[in-house]
Amino acid sequence: MRVLGIETSCDETGVAVYDTARPGADGLRAHAVYSQVALHAEYGGVVPELASRDHVRKLLPLVRQTLAEAGLSVRDLDGVAYTAGPGLVGALLVGAGVARALAWALEVPAIGVHHMEGHLLAPMLEDPELAPPFVALLVSGGHTQLVAVDGIGRYRLLGETLDDAAGEAFDKTAKLLGLPYPGGPHLAALAEQGRPGTFRFARPMTDRPGLDFSFSGLKTQVLLAWQKSDQGQATRADLARGFEDAVVDTLAIKCERALEAAGCDTLVIAGGVGANKRLRARLQAMAQARGGRVRFPRPALCTDNGAMIAFAGALRLQAGQHDDTAIRVTSRWDMAALPAVSG
Ligand code: KG4
Ligand code: ZN
C-alpha cells in the first residue's frame, strides 16, 4: 500500500510516500520538508496566520516534488494520511483539506494522524525489528511525555511536563541568551564550546518520586546567572552547557525510572529534542548500563516531517481504519483516546 503523508501542524510543511510492501526504511520512497524558519525568525516565534498561508503556498508543489522523486504518479497512491492534531488549527486545516480533496478525487481512503503518534512510531520506520512493548520519551517544542507503548495505538501516559516542554525550555533559554529562533539547535551548538560544570543548575523534580517534569524554572536560573555574570562569550557558552546538561540529566534520570516502572528494557526517543547529540549519547550510555537498548530516528526524522505521518497512517489504513469525508482537526488530542491497531 502506497500512502502519501502530509504534515502541516506547525512551521514545517512535510510530505512523504511510504510503501508498506517494502520493509523498514526501504518503504520510504521519498520525503521532503520545507521549513518556515526564515519566515518566522524576525518575529522570534511561529506566527500562526503566516504559517497557514505558507503551507497553502508550499504544500502542492511539495506533493508534486515528492511524487516525482519517488517515481510515482498521483494515481499510484492507495491512501492519504495527514496530521489532524495536535497543532495550530489553521495550519492543520491546510494539510487536512488538501489530503481530503486528493483522497476524494482518487477514491482512496484517508486518515487523520495524531502528530505525537507519528513521532512515537518514527523509530519503527527505520528499524523493522522494533516492536512494542517499549517506553517512549516524546520531547518536542510542545510536548514532553513519557509513554508506555503496549501496542500500536495502545498508549499509557506515565509522566509529562507540568509547565514548559523540553524544546520550549531550549527555545526560551536560547532567546534570553540572545540566540536566533528556533533556539534549540543554536543553544546545543553553543554548548559544545562551553565548559561542563562551570554552572550547575537544578535537575527539576528528580529529588522526589514520580515521572513528571518541570522545566520552566530552569530558564529563570539561567537568566539570573547571566545577569550576575561578566556576560562574555565564554560565559554564554558555559551557561548553555550548564543548561543543556541539566535538561539531559533530568530526562535521562526520568527515562531510567520509567523503564523500571514499566518493567521494560527498550526506550524509544522521538520529537525534535531527540536530535540533540548530548541527549542521544547520555541515553545510549544509560540503556547500555542497564543491559537494554535505546532507539532514535535519524535526526531528520526527529523533527517534524511527513515520513512519520505517512508511516503511522499506513499502519492504520492497512488495518482497515480510515475516517469519513469530513475535514476535522484539533488543537488538543489525548493519545490515550486513540483506537488500538490489532495485529
Ligand atoms: O518535534 P519538533 O520538530 O516540533 C514540534 O512538534 O514541536 O520539535 C521542535 C523542537 C524545538 O523546540 C527545537 O528547538 C528543538 O525541538 N530542537 C532541539 C534540537 N533540534 C531541535 N533542541 C535541542 N537540541 C537540538 N539539537
Ligand atoms: Zn513535532
Short mmCIF file of C-alpha atoms and ligand atoms in Angstrom, two decimals:
data_model
loop_
_atom_site.label_atom_id
_atom_site.label_comp_id
_atom_site.label_asym_id
_atom_site.label_seq_id
_atom_site.Cartn_x
_atom_site.Cartn_y
_atom_site.Cartn_z
CA MET A 1 0.00 0.00 0.00
CA ARG A 2 1.46 3.38 -1.06
CA VAL A 3 0.48 6.12 1.34
CA LEU A 4 1.03 9.83 0.92
CA GLY A 5 1.78 11.55 4.24
CA ILE A 6 1.16 15.25 4.84
CA GLU A 7 2.36 17.18 7.91
CA THR A 8 1.35 20.83 8.44
CA SER A 9 0.78 21.09 12.21
CA CYS A 10 3.23 23.90 12.86
CA ASP A 11 6.06 25.54 10.91
CA GLU A 12 7.26 22.78 8.59
CA THR A 13 5.47 21.51 5.52
CA GLY A 14 6.32 17.80 5.29
CA VAL A 15 5.36 15.35 2.54
CA ALA A 16 6.35 11.71 2.05
CA VAL A 17 5.34 8.49 0.35
CA TYR A 18 5.58 5.28 2.38
CA ASP A 19 5.15 1.90 0.70
CA THR A 20 4.17 -0.93 3.09
CA ALA A 21 5.29 -3.55 0.56
CA ARG A 22 8.91 -2.67 1.31
CA PRO A 23 10.11 -3.28 4.88
CA GLY A 24 11.54 -0.61 7.17
CA ALA A 25 13.35 2.40 5.82
CA ASP A 26 13.15 1.00 2.25
CA GLY A 27 9.44 1.72 2.39
CA LEU A 28 10.16 5.42 2.49
CA ARG A 29 10.05 6.11 -1.25
CA ALA A 30 10.63 9.85 -0.91
CA HIS A 31 10.21 12.60 1.63
CA ALA A 32 10.65 16.37 1.61
CA VAL A 33 10.35 19.06 4.26
CA TYR A 34 10.01 22.77 3.68
CA SER A 35 10.89 24.71 6.82
CA GLN A 36 9.32 28.11 7.54
CA VAL A 37 12.10 29.04 9.98
CA ALA A 38 13.24 32.03 7.91
CA LEU A 39 9.65 33.33 7.68
CA HIS A 40 9.10 33.34 11.46
CA ALA A 41 12.65 34.27 12.51
CA GLU A 42 12.06 38.02 12.54
CA TYR A 43 9.12 37.57 14.95
CA GLY A 44 11.12 35.31 17.30
CA GLY A 45 8.45 32.59 17.16
CA VAL A 46 5.79 30.99 14.99
CA VAL A 47 3.07 33.36 13.75
CA PRO A 48 0.08 31.03 13.18
CA GLU A 49 -1.57 33.03 10.37
CA LEU A 50 1.69 33.29 8.41
CA ALA A 51 2.29 29.57 8.96
CA SER A 52 -1.11 28.66 7.45
CA ARG A 53 -0.61 30.90 4.43
CA ASP A 54 2.83 29.46 3.76
CA HIS A 55 1.52 25.87 3.95
CA VAL A 56 -1.02 26.87 1.27
CA ARG A 57 1.82 28.13 -0.95
CA LYS A 58 4.18 25.21 -0.40
CA LEU A 59 2.09 22.08 0.01
CA LEU A 60 1.05 21.24 -3.56
CA PRO A 61 4.50 21.94 -5.09
CA LEU A 62 5.99 19.72 -2.36
CA VAL A 63 3.50 16.92 -3.13
CA ARG A 64 4.48 17.12 -6.81
CA GLN A 65 8.20 17.14 -5.95
CA THR A 66 7.88 14.16 -3.57
CA LEU A 67 5.91 12.06 -6.07
CA ALA A 68 8.45 12.88 -8.80
CA GLU A 69 11.32 11.84 -6.52
CA ALA A 70 9.52 8.59 -5.73
CA GLY A 71 9.00 8.00 -9.47
CA LEU A 72 5.25 7.76 -8.86
CA SER A 73 2.18 9.46 -10.22
CA VAL A 74 -0.67 10.59 -8.02
CA ARG A 75 -2.71 7.67 -9.42
CA ASP A 76 -0.27 5.21 -7.80
CA LEU A 77 -1.39 6.24 -4.32
CA ASP A 78 -3.56 3.83 -2.31
CA GLY A 79 -4.21 6.12 0.65
CA VAL A 80 -3.58 9.54 2.15
CA ALA A 81 -2.56 10.32 5.75
CA TYR A 82 -2.46 13.80 7.24
CA THR A 83 -1.77 15.30 10.65
CA ALA A 84 -5.15 16.06 12.25
CA GLY A 85 -3.74 17.37 15.56
CA PRO A 86 -2.49 18.43 17.97
CA GLY A 87 -1.20 21.65 16.44
CA LEU A 88 -2.18 25.05 15.05
CA VAL A 89 -5.73 24.70 13.74
CA GLY A 90 -5.30 26.93 10.67
CA ALA A 91 -2.09 25.15 9.71
CA LEU A 92 -3.63 21.70 10.25
CA LEU A 93 -6.63 22.63 8.09
CA VAL A 94 -4.38 23.25 5.09
CA GLY A 95 -2.94 19.73 5.18
CA ALA A 96 -6.27 18.13 6.06
CA GLY A 97 -8.09 19.98 3.26
CA VAL A 98 -5.54 19.03 0.59
CA ALA A 99 -5.35 15.42 1.84
CA ARG A 100 -9.13 15.01 1.92
CA ALA A 101 -9.56 16.55 -1.55
CA LEU A 102 -6.86 14.30 -3.02
CA ALA A 103 -8.32 11.17 -1.42
CA TRP A 104 -11.81 12.09 -2.61
CA ALA A 105 -10.66 12.69 -6.19
CA LEU A 106 -8.56 9.50 -6.25
CA GLU A 107 -11.26 7.47 -4.47
CA VAL A 108 -8.79 6.16 -1.90
CA PRO A 109 -9.15 6.13 1.92
CA ALA A 110 -7.73 8.92 4.06
CA ILE A 111 -6.89 9.07 7.74
CA GLY A 112 -6.12 11.84 10.24
CA VAL A 113 -2.98 11.01 12.22
CA HIS A 114 -2.05 12.13 15.74
CA HIS A 115 1.16 14.16 15.37
CA MET A 116 2.73 12.67 18.52
CA GLU A 117 1.88 9.12 17.42
CA GLY A 118 3.75 9.96 14.23
CA HIS A 119 6.80 10.99 16.27
CA LEU A 120 6.44 7.97 18.54
CA LEU A 121 6.31 5.40 15.72
CA ALA A 122 9.06 7.04 13.61
CA PRO A 123 11.81 4.82 15.11
CA MET A 124 9.88 1.75 13.86
CA LEU A 125 10.08 3.10 10.32
CA GLU A 126 13.86 2.81 10.49
CA ASP A 127 14.06 -0.45 12.46
CA PRO A 128 11.66 -3.22 11.39
CA GLU A 129 12.81 -5.32 14.39
CA LEU A 130 11.48 -2.73 16.82
CA ALA A 131 8.02 -3.55 18.16
CA PRO A 132 6.02 -2.77 21.32
CA PRO A 133 6.16 -3.04 24.25
CA PHE A 134 8.54 -0.15 24.83
CA VAL A 135 8.74 3.12 26.72
CA ALA A 136 8.81 6.28 24.60
CA LEU A 137 10.18 9.67 25.54
CA LEU A 138 8.44 12.31 23.43
CA VAL A 139 10.41 15.54 23.52
CA SER A 140 9.34 18.28 21.14
CA GLY A 141 8.63 22.00 21.17
CA GLY A 142 5.14 21.43 22.54
CA HIS A 143 5.38 18.12 24.42
CA THR A 144 7.46 16.31 27.00
CA GLN A 145 5.90 12.98 27.82
CA LEU A 146 6.89 9.50 28.92
CA VAL A 147 4.54 6.98 27.37
CA ALA A 148 4.23 3.22 27.88
CA VAL A 149 3.57 1.76 24.44
CA ASP A 150 1.77 -1.57 24.98
CA GLY A 151 0.89 -1.89 21.29
CA ILE A 152 0.29 0.34 18.29
CA GLY A 153 -2.48 2.69 19.37
CA ARG A 154 -2.27 1.46 22.98
CA TYR A 155 -0.61 4.28 24.88
CA ARG A 156 -0.44 4.96 28.63
CA LEU A 157 0.86 8.29 29.84
CA LEU A 158 3.47 7.68 32.57
CA GLY A 159 4.52 11.28 33.09
CA GLU A 160 4.59 14.68 31.42
CA THR A 161 5.73 18.24 31.92
CA LEU A 162 3.73 20.36 34.32
CA ASP A 163 4.81 23.56 32.53
CA ASP A 164 7.28 24.12 29.66
CA ALA A 165 8.14 21.34 27.21
CA ALA A 166 11.84 20.45 26.90
CA GLY A 167 12.08 22.03 23.43
CA GLU A 168 10.28 25.13 24.69
CA ALA A 169 12.81 25.37 27.55
CA PHE A 170 15.64 25.16 24.99
CA ASP A 171 13.99 27.81 22.81
CA LYS A 172 13.21 30.24 25.67
CA THR A 173 16.66 29.89 27.22
CA ALA A 174 18.28 30.39 23.83
CA LYS A 175 16.23 33.55 23.33
CA LEU A 176 17.37 35.07 26.61
CA LEU A 177 20.97 34.23 25.70
CA GLY A 178 20.42 36.25 22.52
CA LEU A 179 20.43 33.29 20.10
CA PRO A 180 18.30 33.27 16.94
CA TYR A 181 14.98 31.40 16.61
CA PRO A 182 14.47 28.46 16.82
CA GLY A 183 16.90 28.33 19.71
CA GLY A 184 17.25 24.59 20.45
CA PRO A 185 19.87 23.68 17.81
CA HIS A 186 21.68 27.03 18.27
CA LEU A 187 21.90 26.55 22.03
CA ALA A 188 23.15 22.97 21.55
CA ALA A 189 25.86 24.23 19.16
CA LEU A 190 26.93 26.95 21.61
CA ALA A 191 27.02 24.41 24.47
CA GLU A 192 29.68 22.48 22.54
CA GLN A 193 32.09 25.34 23.27
CA GLY A 194 31.07 25.59 26.95
CA ARG A 195 32.92 24.02 29.86
CA PRO A 196 30.93 21.40 31.77
CA GLY A 197 30.38 22.11 35.47
CA THR A 198 31.10 25.86 35.34
CA PHE A 199 27.41 26.43 36.01
CA ARG A 200 25.38 23.75 37.73
CA PHE A 201 21.61 24.11 37.54
CA ALA A 202 18.96 22.06 39.35
CA ARG A 203 17.66 18.79 37.90
CA PRO A 204 13.98 19.69 38.45
CA MET A 205 11.76 17.15 40.23
CA THR A 206 14.40 14.40 40.32
CA ASP A 207 14.63 14.60 44.11
CA ARG A 208 11.17 13.08 44.57
CA PRO A 209 9.44 10.04 43.12
CA GLY A 210 7.31 10.35 40.01
CA LEU A 211 7.72 10.73 36.28
CA ASP A 212 6.54 14.29 35.71
CA PHE A 213 8.80 17.12 34.57
CA SER A 214 9.02 20.85 35.19
CA PHE A 215 11.35 22.91 33.02
CA SER A 216 10.06 26.46 33.43
CA GLY A 217 12.28 27.27 36.44
CA LEU A 218 15.47 26.45 34.56
CA LYS A 219 15.34 29.45 32.23
CA THR A 220 14.97 31.74 35.26
CA GLN A 221 18.04 30.15 36.86
CA VAL A 222 19.98 30.73 33.63
CA LEU A 223 18.73 34.32 33.41
CA LEU A 224 19.80 35.10 36.99
CA ALA A 225 23.23 33.54 36.44
CA TRP A 226 23.60 35.51 33.18
CA GLN A 227 22.67 38.80 34.87
CA LYS A 228 25.24 38.22 37.60
CA SER A 229 27.98 37.17 35.16
CA ASP A 230 30.51 39.12 33.05
CA GLN A 231 28.15 38.48 30.07
CA GLY A 232 31.09 37.49 27.88
CA GLN A 233 31.02 35.00 25.01
CA ALA A 234 32.78 32.24 27.02
CA THR A 235 30.27 32.64 29.87
CA ARG A 236 27.39 32.39 27.42
CA ALA A 237 28.76 29.07 26.17
CA ASP A 238 29.31 27.83 29.74
CA LEU A 239 25.72 28.74 30.61
CA ALA A 240 24.44 26.95 27.51
CA ARG A 241 26.42 23.86 28.54
CA GLY A 242 25.15 24.04 32.13
CA PHE A 243 21.55 24.32 30.90
CA GLU A 244 21.88 21.50 28.36
CA ASP A 245 23.47 19.19 30.94
CA ALA A 246 20.62 19.91 33.40
CA VAL A 247 17.93 19.07 30.80
CA VAL A 248 19.75 15.99 29.50
CA ASP A 249 20.41 14.66 33.01
CA THR A 250 16.81 15.23 34.09
CA LEU A 251 15.44 13.45 31.02
CA ALA A 252 17.86 10.53 31.49
CA ILE A 253 17.01 10.09 35.19
CA LYS A 254 13.28 10.03 34.43
CA CYS A 255 13.70 7.68 31.45
CA GLU A 256 15.54 5.20 33.64
CA ARG A 257 12.78 5.42 36.26
CA ALA A 258 10.12 4.94 33.59
CA LEU A 259 11.84 1.79 32.26
CA GLU A 260 11.92 0.42 35.78
CA ALA A 261 8.29 1.34 36.46
CA ALA A 262 7.16 -0.29 33.20
CA GLY A 263 9.42 -3.33 33.64
CA CYS A 264 10.75 -2.72 30.17
CA ASP A 265 14.24 -2.62 28.61
CA THR A 266 13.56 -0.77 25.34
CA LEU A 267 13.49 3.00 25.22
CA VAL A 268 12.43 4.96 22.15
CA ILE A 269 13.11 8.67 21.72
CA ALA A 270 11.08 10.87 19.42
CA GLY A 271 10.49 14.54 18.70
CA GLY A 272 12.73 17.48 17.85
CA VAL A 273 14.84 17.45 21.03
CA GLY A 274 15.69 13.83 20.17
CA ALA A 275 18.06 15.34 17.60
CA ASN A 276 20.20 16.63 20.49
CA LYS A 277 23.59 14.89 20.36
CA ARG A 278 24.31 15.01 24.07
CA LEU A 279 20.87 13.59 24.91
CA ARG A 280 21.41 10.77 22.43
CA ALA A 281 24.81 9.89 23.92
CA ARG A 282 23.57 10.09 27.52
CA LEU A 283 20.54 7.85 26.90
CA GLN A 284 22.65 5.40 24.93
CA ALA A 285 25.04 5.10 27.91
CA MET A 286 22.14 4.73 30.37
CA ALA A 287 20.46 2.00 28.32
CA GLN A 288 23.73 0.12 27.82
CA ALA A 289 24.50 0.20 31.55
CA ARG A 290 21.09 -1.39 32.20
CA GLY A 291 21.63 -4.04 29.51
CA GLY A 292 18.76 -2.59 27.50
CA ARG A 293 18.53 -0.65 24.25
CA VAL A 294 17.54 2.76 23.03
CA ARG A 295 16.30 3.68 19.55
CA PHE A 296 16.23 7.10 17.92
CA PRO A 297 15.11 8.09 14.45
CA ARG A 298 17.79 9.76 12.30
CA PRO A 299 17.87 13.47 13.24
CA ALA A 300 15.86 14.48 10.13
CA LEU A 301 13.02 12.20 11.27
CA CYS A 302 13.16 13.53 14.87
CA THR A 303 11.97 16.98 13.88
CA ASP A 304 8.63 17.42 12.12
CA ASN A 305 8.35 15.55 8.82
CA GLY A 306 5.85 13.86 6.51
CA ALA A 307 7.52 10.43 6.68
CA MET A 308 6.32 9.74 10.22
CA ILE A 309 2.76 10.70 9.22
CA ALA A 310 2.84 8.51 6.10
CA PHE A 311 4.17 5.60 8.19
CA ALA A 312 1.72 5.94 11.12
CA GLY A 313 -1.17 6.48 8.68
CA ALA A 314 -0.13 3.44 6.63
CA LEU A 315 -0.20 1.19 9.71
CA ARG A 316 -3.75 2.30 10.47
CA LEU A 317 -5.01 2.26 6.86
CA GLN A 318 -3.53 -1.22 6.41
CA ALA A 319 -5.51 -2.35 9.46
CA GLY A 320 -8.67 -1.12 7.73
CA GLN A 321 -9.07 2.12 9.69
CA HIS A 322 -9.97 5.35 7.93
CA ASP A 323 -12.02 8.49 8.55
CA ASP A 324 -15.18 9.72 6.85
CA THR A 325 -15.03 12.62 4.39
CA ALA A 326 -15.47 15.44 6.95
CA ILE A 327 -12.43 17.64 7.47
CA ARG A 328 -11.69 17.50 11.21
CA VAL A 329 -8.62 18.82 13.00
CA THR A 330 -7.97 19.53 16.66
CA SER A 331 -5.52 21.65 18.62
CA ARG A 332 -5.59 19.21 21.57
CA TRP A 333 -5.84 15.45 21.40
CA ASP A 334 -5.25 12.85 24.11
CA MET A 335 -3.14 9.99 22.72
CA ALA A 336 -4.73 7.54 25.15
CA ALA A 337 -8.04 8.08 23.29
CA LEU A 338 -6.66 6.62 20.01
CA PRO A 339 -8.06 3.31 18.80
CA ALA A 340 -5.73 0.30 19.02
CA VAL A 341 -4.34 -1.27 15.86
CA SER A 342 -4.60 -5.03 16.19
CA GLY A 343 -2.09 -7.42 14.72
O1 KG4 B 1 9.18 17.88 17.00
P1 KG4 B 1 9.56 19.26 16.58
O2 KG4 B 1 10.27 19.45 15.28
O3 KG4 B 1 8.31 20.19 16.52
C1 KG4 B 1 7.27 20.10 17.43
O4 KG4 B 1 6.37 19.25 17.21
O5 KG4 B 1 7.35 20.85 18.44
O6 KG4 B 1 10.43 19.87 17.78
C2 KG4 B 1 10.95 21.17 17.72
C3 KG4 B 1 11.72 21.43 18.99
C4 KG4 B 1 12.13 22.90 19.11
O7 KG4 B 1 11.87 23.35 20.42
C5 KG4 B 1 13.63 22.87 18.82
O8 KG4 B 1 14.33 23.91 19.42
C6 KG4 B 1 14.00 21.52 19.41
O9 KG4 B 1 12.94 20.68 19.03
N1 KG4 B 1 15.28 21.02 18.87
C7 KG4 B 1 16.38 20.83 19.63
C8 KG4 B 1 17.41 20.37 18.75
N2 KG4 B 1 16.88 20.29 17.49
C9 KG4 B 1 15.58 20.69 17.59
N3 KG4 B 1 16.61 21.01 20.93
C10 KG4 B 1 17.83 20.71 21.41
N4 KG4 B 1 18.87 20.28 20.65
C11 KG4 B 1 18.69 20.09 19.32
N5 KG4 B 1 19.71 19.65 18.57
ZN ZN B 2 6.55 17.56 16.29
#
